[in-house]
């Protein structure tokens, strides 16, 4: 970009500490009109903190913010918003019981002449915003009924509604699949044309090159590098972030040879169909999913938002939505019907849920407590948990997974997102499962940590564990999995061998555009599963 | 003042080491342990004590409120003992639970005056109180002779289920109307409380619209029942209450104003208690104090209400 | 686990015909009431072929008997919606009834000045509690538990421990006759005044919760306080105001109480807070906040009122009444669970 | 906003010197107690140079006076840790005191069988409430509010509405002398029996919360129930059990109560639940669950006990006492807010 253009907003020498720990240290950062400025860094590097300072949510300890050249001080997010700075939060802060429209206009409700909330206006403006964000949602639907990805789109629509001059997007795509990401990029392009400045934070390196003009890399709270994003390579960026070269250990040699599976079959799902007790409007229940996972095999699950990946994993873990399901699930060749997490865990099935903050962790409790939770009764003697065992299990896991923490007793909520994710993963690995179900396990995880997680998955698989991995990151699926099963509209429509296909094939299969109908590899399943 | 019918002094054992009587030159702290000041009757008892004690320069009274809690009242007495009071006045929430601690105080040489509700045994100096059974009986007799001379039906609004006075006032009333062809067709627990009494009366009157007399275990519930009757289109309802507190918001005024047909004075014994305390501590005539004083009740009707009110507030 | 009360937080427009069931469930809190009502009609005693329970007088009695708790429950609904609780309402009712009586009878205030002053006291008391809870972050339960004691103490001190009887007239020591309108149990021989006040309060609150931006903020705070703050909702101000409204309504209920009984009782209203909370919860409002409606609360209050009334009509032993009311409350609350489960199980 | 009670959920080892402050704050709940204690010594009346408050008899009185609420509060701590609440404990205490008395006096039970039966009733009552709340998903507040009424009704029915006096001896209608040990206010003339029971219960619960796998589950459920379930914690079973334990302890407190007063009072224990909850909350346990300790609860109970005692010793008017206790409770709870702010802003 042209450095001569005056920045919309500029941060000079900004610092912030939590307790003794420096989260942000003397950072200079600027956003210019019409530019997309990527902010990169490992988990815990201080990206969100820096942006929270800019958006008025957190008060910095030192430094100043210049808005159009004049120093400002925001007392809260509302003030920053009035000054034209808006932020899409990493943590999807929405009010579950309120509708999409009400969430979008929360705190800025349009009024009618008599002072009441103008619902109709709110609705119609919401519809416009949603279609701009590229999602077809009912504006009156409570957001708690939406899946994570849909919620993410709502927060994007909400940010758009602010008509901000500076829009901060903190990992806006972490729960989106490629299709929705494309749509978002189109929106970003439009915003940029209108002269807005955008801060874009993401751990998906491939996105940076496509969308950003400039990139700033943070490490341990300080700026360590700046790049012209369009000329930067992923390797360069990763090295700046981590401080050493990162080798993406894709194809981490799972326990099976690539190619045809002469594997020991571990899990086999035949024609799984879920009949929800009370169907929801606008939803299609999974109907006809078949797949198999071998011992030591990593099988991917892909599909668009709402294709049924989460639902499948939840059903296998026994926590699917209430209602009946049909079809057969065989584990080690024996038919099972998991009744719930305890039952599943006893059978050796572990599950890493999609949303770690809601379903994975007790944030105020220590890393230790969260890590050993699934095994406390196993390591207890006469009901008492020996402290030493508990501690060594937790520290061992934290070390093995490379969790960055001040102390094993720090609250999990004080860790960065990626490290939180590792804690959830660690807890599941501690149960020594034979089948590991993962739902978006690298959501919001930095490149370095991703590499470690991939390494761990590979390692785990080599010990004979079967892994079923749902992900929206196609590169990850191609890189890590032996095979990928494509879900569309609640059916398994294709199965692809990752040594033979690329991301484009996966995307095409997910969207169904011109995809060739293949019969699934699972024998005995009801032939062609394609529909629509 | 009102006369006292004195029972003969049962030869109760004297406390182990009765303290020396300090006479008129001493200063005395009296602990008054009240069961529950939330009842107007008991608040009035405290007031009576306060007022009577003001007339005795040697006395200083500390009040405690057990708020209906037996355990709390035990603690209150223990705290008084820590404070080294010279005399205990107690109006127990229940008899048995307070017996032990009253005995402890008595055995420690503290003279104990028990008001309104007895404790078990005889480890106290004197008991002053009225007879709830008798009061209930007089209420019954009044109803039988004046309100329903030819027999008939009535409703009863009772005090808190499980409390002794509620039972006694009910039992006494039954004695009073015995053989008079009078039936209690409905009864409800008003828990001594005005608003509960009203709710109960509302419902009872709906179920028994032909009734013209209500017997209420206390005046506040009775007044509330009267309001309920008005709402039910029966302004002529005759309500008999109990307590007859000589205060503005009390039953005597209600009788005078016609909101109650009659009430029976349930004397607090506050003044009598201070009299006894004075005898014991100041006059050094503890031996002359009877073991039990039963306070007389008095029937208050429209005719004598003003007089009784004046008399009870006179001194 | 939880089901949004769409009726309040946004019209379910995706609705159409296909989810009649969902629509029905929206009125779940009314279901319980309807069931209990039907049961009441069936088991009510009859006299001369007339169902006593259904007598218009009796029905008015029911509404009147719940009107004070009902007014409290409306304020409580707001407090619970923001994830708080207010245990002080019963005591504040007592304080207000004393205040109204003392001002009218002893201090010679007119009806309007007395009422305004008492309402202001309730508002102030609520605001203070709101500040302690919202600004200083002390848990509402504990703040209002203390507030409950403090209001009770104040009421006793103000009234010198004894209740204050209200008589009407122009003489000193008498209250203006205007105030007896509240005491008129039925206005025009038809509608009980307190019931009218209750209904007006409920309707106003219902409208407030439906149309105002303030209400969105209330729901948002209860649903996700952090999100609300980030969206620019003035969280502290909304919370303080809600506690203030609750105190104000408690004072209003206290004035009604004094008018109803011609009496200011310093000990009156004890345990009313539990009745109010029960009404709110039976009405389907979640104690964790963010979900609920005034319609539900009104239904909850009436449900309990109908139940108590018909049990009393039948002369059921009071102890057995306790058991039955307890069981029905659990059952009614349990009914709420039959609603369709939400997405996030 | 929230600070993990590390003392319970894991050893604070990162501690070292640098967070002495954090270590101090861990004992915050004791601070309040220490402050109030010092204040009590200062303002206590003196007689013959002796500080009345510090008399050993008086101190034992204090401990004894809080021992029943204290036992209730220990059970309440567990319930609150899982994010629940139990309003029924006071009534269950009353029920148990009646039960023990009736069994001993009227039904000729021995002390042990009577105690076991009463404890079983308390346990059963708690378990039922737990099932209603955990299994059927009805809010604990409402379940136990109903349970409170039901237990009260049962107590009155069981005792025929009258309190049951206990006399000791071998004759029919007398309770075994063994039971009077509980009534012995001081064992060996030195230590008050109920206080001993309270301390034993608290220590056992403290150990349970520190070492057991069960306690890990309790904290996890209170912290994030959904995550706990997905982690394989048997959520329903743990919750039901916790309510059962709370009921059991309430029954134990009821037996102590009966022994102390030689009396089974069907109306006894009313409002004790609020005292118990206050003790828990003053002790720093969060009503939203997941955070807190028994040490805090004990300190909270003693704080209130010391305060009430010294106010009474000073002959403070009971109504003024209400005000002061209320204000101090808010203040003590406010102290909790001075802790270092936590991670999740
Ligand atoms: N409220 C808080 N209290 C204590 N420490 C905090 C708090 N918020 C952030 N931190 C710490 O500050 C550092 C920076 O965190 P931040 O969330 O800004 O990282 P990030 O770069 O956004 O990471 P991620 O990519 O995982 O989102 C981390 O070490 C984190 O643990
Ligand atoms: N608890 C639920 N309630 C209602 N609908 C649901 C629920 N769970 C899943 N669905 C619907 O079932 C289908 C499959 O959703 P699922 O979340 O499994 O898809 P997904 O591919 O994992 O999508 P995402 O990327 O959002 O996680 C979708 O139509 C979804 O909206
Ligand atoms: Mg971040
Ligand atoms: Mg998913």
PDB file of C-alpha atoms in Angstrom, chain D residues 110-267:
ATOM      1  CA  UNK D 110     -33.580 -46.764  70.375  1.00  0.00           C
ATOM      2  CA  UNK D 111     -31.292 -43.848  69.754  1.00  0.00           C
ATOM      3  CA  UNK D 112     -29.342 -45.441  66.921  1.00  0.00           C
ATOM      4  CA  UNK D 113     -32.319 -46.819  64.991  1.00  0.00           C
ATOM      5  CA  UNK D 114     -34.161 -43.545  65.409  1.00  0.00           C
ATOM      6  CA  UNK D 115     -31.189 -41.518  64.258  1.00  0.00           C
ATOM      7  CA  UNK D 116     -30.582 -43.794  61.294  1.00  0.00           C
ATOM      8  CA  UNK D 117     -34.198 -43.688  60.257  1.00  0.00           C
ATOM      9  CA  UNK D 118     -34.331 -39.913  60.493  1.00  0.00           C
ATOM     10  CA  UNK D 119     -31.086 -39.553  58.582  1.00  0.00           C
ATOM     11  CA  UNK D 120     -32.462 -41.895  55.943  1.00  0.00           C
ATOM     12  CA  UNK D 121     -35.544 -39.737  55.659  1.00  0.00           C
ATOM     13  CA  UNK D 122     -33.419 -36.643  55.196  1.00  0.00           C
ATOM     14  CA  UNK D 123     -31.277 -38.419  52.643  1.00  0.00           C
ATOM     15  CA  UNK D 124     -34.319 -39.692  50.810  1.00  0.00           C
ATOM     16  CA  UNK D 125     -35.935 -36.298  50.796  1.00  0.00           C
ATOM     17  CA  UNK D 126     -32.775 -34.763  49.408  1.00  0.00           C
ATOM     18  CA  UNK D 127     -32.375 -37.469  46.795  1.00  0.00           C
ATOM     19  CA  UNK D 128     -35.930 -36.953  45.611  1.00  0.00           C
ATOM     20  CA  UNK D 129     -35.317 -33.251  45.269  1.00  0.00           C
ATOM     21  CA  UNK D 130     -32.108 -34.034  43.444  1.00  0.00           C
ATOM     22  CA  UNK D 131     -33.915 -36.300  41.025  1.00  0.00           C
ATOM     23  CA  UNK D 132     -36.580 -33.708  40.355  1.00  0.00           C
ATOM     24  CA  UNK D 133     -33.943 -31.113  39.737  1.00  0.00           C
ATOM     25  CA  UNK D 134     -31.168 -33.030  38.002  1.00  0.00           C
ATOM     26  CA  UNK D 135     -33.100 -35.637  36.142  1.00  0.00           C
ATOM     27  CA  UNK D 136     -36.211 -33.750  35.235  1.00  0.00           C
ATOM     28  CA  UNK D 137     -34.415 -30.481  34.873  1.00  0.00           C
ATOM     29  CA  UNK D 138     -36.715 -28.479  37.118  1.00  0.00           C
ATOM     30  CA  UNK D 139     -34.902 -25.525  38.634  1.00  0.00           C
ATOM     31  CA  UNK D 140     -33.505 -26.337  42.046  1.00  0.00           C
ATOM     32  CA  UNK D 141     -34.905 -23.159  43.490  1.00  0.00           C
ATOM     33  CA  UNK D 142     -38.445 -24.151  42.726  1.00  0.00           C
ATOM     34  CA  UNK D 143     -38.041 -27.819  43.601  1.00  0.00           C
ATOM     35  CA  UNK D 144     -36.671 -27.014  46.997  1.00  0.00           C
ATOM     36  CA  UNK D 145     -39.127 -24.192  47.547  1.00  0.00           C
ATOM     37  CA  UNK D 146     -41.824 -26.794  47.135  1.00  0.00           C
ATOM     38  CA  UNK D 147     -39.779 -29.220  49.217  1.00  0.00           C
ATOM     39  CA  UNK D 148     -39.681 -26.616  51.949  1.00  0.00           C
ATOM     40  CA  UNK D 149     -43.465 -26.526  52.078  1.00  0.00           C
ATOM     41  CA  UNK D 150     -43.802 -30.253  51.816  1.00  0.00           C
ATOM     42  CA  UNK D 151     -41.349 -30.973  54.610  1.00  0.00           C
ATOM     43  CA  UNK D 152     -43.093 -28.416  56.781  1.00  0.00           C
ATOM     44  CA  UNK D 153     -46.451 -30.008  56.099  1.00  0.00           C
ATOM     45  CA  UNK D 154     -45.089 -33.470  56.843  1.00  0.00           C
ATOM     46  CA  UNK D 155     -43.544 -32.262  60.090  1.00  0.00           C
ATOM     47  CA  UNK D 156     -46.841 -30.833  61.243  1.00  0.00           C
ATOM     48  CA  UNK D 157     -48.751 -33.918  60.257  1.00  0.00           C
ATOM     49  CA  UNK D 158     -46.276 -36.246  61.893  1.00  0.00           C
ATOM     50  CA  UNK D 159     -46.354 -34.314  65.140  1.00  0.00           C
ATOM     51  CA  UNK D 160     -50.109 -33.805  65.044  1.00  0.00           C
ATOM     52  CA  UNK D 161     -49.474 -30.131  64.846  1.00  0.00           C
ATOM     53  CA  UNK D 162     -47.959 -29.965  68.284  1.00  0.00           C
ATOM     54  CA  UNK D 163     -44.358 -29.901  69.364  1.00  0.00           C
ATOM     55  CA  UNK D 164     -43.123 -33.141  70.891  1.00  0.00           C
ATOM     56  CA  UNK D 165     -41.371 -32.839  74.229  1.00  0.00           C
ATOM     57  CA  UNK D 166     -38.621 -35.272  75.041  1.00  0.00           C
ATOM     58  CA  UNK D 167     -38.184 -36.601  78.539  1.00  0.00           C
ATOM     59  CA  UNK D 168     -35.569 -39.161  79.382  1.00  0.00           C
ATOM     60  CA  UNK D 169     -35.881 -42.465  81.149  1.00  0.00           C
ATOM     61  CA  UNK D 170     -36.796 -46.070  80.558  1.00  0.00           C
ATOM     62  CA  UNK D 171     -40.531 -45.763  80.876  1.00  0.00           C
ATOM     63  CA  UNK D 172     -42.658 -45.840  77.757  1.00  0.00           C
ATOM     64  CA  UNK D 173     -43.052 -42.341  76.429  1.00  0.00           C
ATOM     65  CA  UNK D 174     -39.520 -41.526  77.451  1.00  0.00           C
ATOM     66  CA  UNK D 175     -36.443 -41.318  75.314  1.00  0.00           C
ATOM     67  CA  UNK D 176     -33.284 -43.316  76.049  1.00  0.00           C
ATOM     68  CA  UNK D 177     -30.920 -41.383  78.254  1.00  0.00           C
ATOM     69  CA  UNK D 178     -28.195 -41.803  75.656  1.00  0.00           C
ATOM     70  CA  UNK D 179     -29.924 -39.218  73.508  1.00  0.00           C
ATOM     71  CA  UNK D 180     -29.566 -36.620  76.220  1.00  0.00           C
ATOM     72  CA  UNK D 181     -25.876 -36.549  75.406  1.00  0.00           C
ATOM     73  CA  UNK D 182     -26.819 -34.373  72.469  1.00  0.00           C
ATOM     74  CA  UNK D 183     -28.765 -32.202  74.825  1.00  0.00           C
ATOM     75  CA  UNK D 184     -25.794 -31.896  77.140  1.00  0.00           C
ATOM     76  CA  UNK D 185     -24.827 -28.509  76.080  1.00  0.00           C
ATOM     77  CA  UNK D 186     -21.282 -29.165  77.074  1.00  0.00           C
ATOM     78  CA  UNK D 187     -19.640 -32.527  76.977  1.00  0.00           C
ATOM     79  CA  UNK D 188     -17.307 -33.050  79.874  1.00  0.00           C
ATOM     80  CA  UNK D 189     -18.192 -29.566  80.932  1.00  0.00           C
ATOM     81  CA  UNK D 190     -15.866 -28.334  78.275  1.00  0.00           C
ATOM     82  CA  UNK D 191     -16.794 -28.767  74.664  1.00  0.00           C
ATOM     83  CA  UNK D 192     -20.308 -28.218  73.390  1.00  0.00           C
ATOM     84  CA  UNK D 193     -21.506 -31.392  71.689  1.00  0.00           C
ATOM     85  CA  UNK D 194     -23.261 -29.734  68.743  1.00  0.00           C
ATOM     86  CA  UNK D 195     -20.161 -27.694  68.078  1.00  0.00           C
ATOM     87  CA  UNK D 196     -18.142 -30.897  67.948  1.00  0.00           C
ATOM     88  CA  UNK D 197     -20.570 -32.403  65.485  1.00  0.00           C
ATOM     89  CA  UNK D 198     -20.419 -29.269  63.392  1.00  0.00           C
ATOM     90  CA  UNK D 199     -16.647 -29.295  63.344  1.00  0.00           C
ATOM     91  CA  UNK D 200     -16.514 -32.979  62.457  1.00  0.00           C
ATOM     92  CA  UNK D 201     -18.974 -32.494  59.619  1.00  0.00           C
ATOM     93  CA  UNK D 202     -17.064 -29.501  58.315  1.00  0.00           C
ATOM     94  CA  UNK D 203     -13.714 -31.273  58.464  1.00  0.00           C
ATOM     95  CA  UNK D 204     -15.084 -34.334  56.700  1.00  0.00           C
ATOM     96  CA  UNK D 205     -16.652 -32.194  54.013  1.00  0.00           C
ATOM     97  CA  UNK D 206     -13.473 -30.185  53.692  1.00  0.00           C
ATOM     98  CA  UNK D 207     -11.458 -33.345  53.155  1.00  0.00           C
ATOM     99  CA  UNK D 208     -14.033 -34.686  50.753  1.00  0.00           C
ATOM    100  CA  UNK D 209     -13.815 -31.528  48.682  1.00  0.00           C
ATOM    101  CA  UNK D 210     -10.054 -31.613  48.702  1.00  0.00           C
ATOM    102  CA  UNK D 211      -9.208 -35.187  47.885  1.00  0.00           C
ATOM    103  CA  UNK D 212     -12.100 -36.993  46.297  1.00  0.00           C
ATOM    104  CA  UNK D 213     -12.793 -37.640  42.670  1.00  0.00           C
ATOM    105  CA  UNK D 214     -16.380 -36.834  43.548  1.00  0.00           C
ATOM    106  CA  UNK D 215     -15.376 -33.304  44.442  1.00  0.00           C
ATOM    107  CA  UNK D 216     -13.597 -32.865  41.110  1.00  0.00           C
ATOM    108  CA  UNK D 217     -16.895 -33.725  39.521  1.00  0.00           C
ATOM    109  CA  UNK D 218     -18.754 -31.306  41.736  1.00  0.00           C
ATOM    110  CA  UNK D 219     -16.499 -28.406  40.821  1.00  0.00           C
ATOM    111  CA  UNK D 220     -16.555 -29.359  37.157  1.00  0.00           C
ATOM    112  CA  UNK D 221     -20.342 -29.387  37.055  1.00  0.00           C
ATOM    113  CA  UNK D 222     -20.516 -26.012  38.712  1.00  0.00           C
ATOM    114  CA  UNK D 223     -17.877 -24.632  36.368  1.00  0.00           C
ATOM    115  CA  UNK D 224     -19.343 -25.804  33.096  1.00  0.00           C
ATOM    116  CA  UNK D 225     -21.988 -28.456  33.229  1.00  0.00           C
ATOM    117  CA  UNK D 226     -21.975 -29.173  29.552  1.00  0.00           C
ATOM    118  CA  UNK D 227     -18.231 -29.612  29.431  1.00  0.00           C
ATOM    119  CA  UNK D 228     -18.410 -31.821  32.497  1.00  0.00           C
ATOM    120  CA  UNK D 229     -20.983 -34.052  30.857  1.00  0.00           C
ATOM    121  CA  UNK D 230     -18.969 -34.325  27.682  1.00  0.00           C
ATOM    122  CA  UNK D 231     -15.923 -35.180  29.781  1.00  0.00           C
ATOM    123  CA  UNK D 232     -17.718 -38.194  31.143  1.00  0.00           C
ATOM    124  CA  UNK D 233     -18.749 -36.810  34.495  1.00  0.00           C
ATOM    125  CA  UNK D 234     -21.941 -38.576  35.599  1.00  0.00           C
ATOM    126  CA  UNK D 235     -23.669 -35.258  36.015  1.00  0.00           C
ATOM    127  CA  UNK D 236     -27.091 -36.446  37.073  1.00  0.00           C
ATOM    128  CA  UNK D 237     -25.736 -38.935  39.574  1.00  0.00           C
ATOM    129  CA  UNK D 238     -23.397 -36.413  41.165  1.00  0.00           C
ATOM    130  CA  UNK D 239     -26.117 -33.809  41.434  1.00  0.00           C
ATOM    131  CA  UNK D 240     -28.638 -36.193  42.925  1.00  0.00           C
ATOM    132  CA  UNK D 241     -26.070 -37.348  45.430  1.00  0.00           C
ATOM    133  CA  UNK D 242     -25.172 -33.812  46.418  1.00  0.00           C
ATOM    134  CA  UNK D 243     -28.808 -33.005  47.124  1.00  0.00           C
ATOM    135  CA  UNK D 244     -28.998 -36.244  49.072  1.00  0.00           C
ATOM    136  CA  UNK D 245     -26.027 -35.280  51.203  1.00  0.00           C
ATOM    137  CA  UNK D 246     -27.546 -31.881  51.826  1.00  0.00           C
ATOM    138  CA  UNK D 247     -30.794 -33.489  52.971  1.00  0.00           C
ATOM    139  CA  UNK D 248     -28.852 -35.907  55.144  1.00  0.00           C
ATOM    140  CA  UNK D 249     -26.987 -33.088  56.839  1.00  0.00           C
ATOM    141  CA  UNK D 250     -30.225 -31.182  57.329  1.00  0.00           C
ATOM    142  CA  UNK D 251     -31.620 -34.239  59.087  1.00  0.00           C
ATOM    143  CA  UNK D 252     -28.487 -34.457  61.196  1.00  0.00           C
ATOM    144  CA  UNK D 253     -28.901 -30.837  62.167  1.00  0.00           C
ATOM    145  CA  UNK D 254     -32.502 -31.620  63.032  1.00  0.00           C
ATOM    146  CA  UNK D 255     -31.457 -34.437  65.354  1.00  0.00           C
ATOM    147  CA  UNK D 256     -28.976 -32.110  67.031  1.00  0.00           C
ATOM    148  CA  UNK D 257     -31.723 -29.520  67.273  1.00  0.00           C
ATOM    149  CA  UNK D 258     -34.083 -31.957  68.938  1.00  0.00           C
ATOM    150  CA  UNK D 259     -31.368 -33.042  71.344  1.00  0.00           C
ATOM    151  CA  UNK D 260     -30.440 -29.490  72.180  1.00  0.00           C
ATOM    152  CA  UNK D 261     -33.948 -28.420  72.970  1.00  0.00           C
ATOM    153  CA  UNK D 262     -35.400 -31.736  74.151  1.00  0.00           C
ATOM    154  CA  UNK D 263     -38.109 -30.940  71.722  1.00  0.00           C
ATOM    155  CA  UNK D 264     -39.260 -31.718  68.246  1.00  0.00           C
ATOM    156  CA  UNK D 265     -40.744 -28.545  66.834  1.00  0.00           C
ATOM    157  CA  UNK D 266     -42.681 -28.809  63.585  1.00  0.00           C
ATOM    158  CA  UNK D 267     -42.266 -25.094  62.994  1.00  0.00           C
TER     159      UNK D 267
END
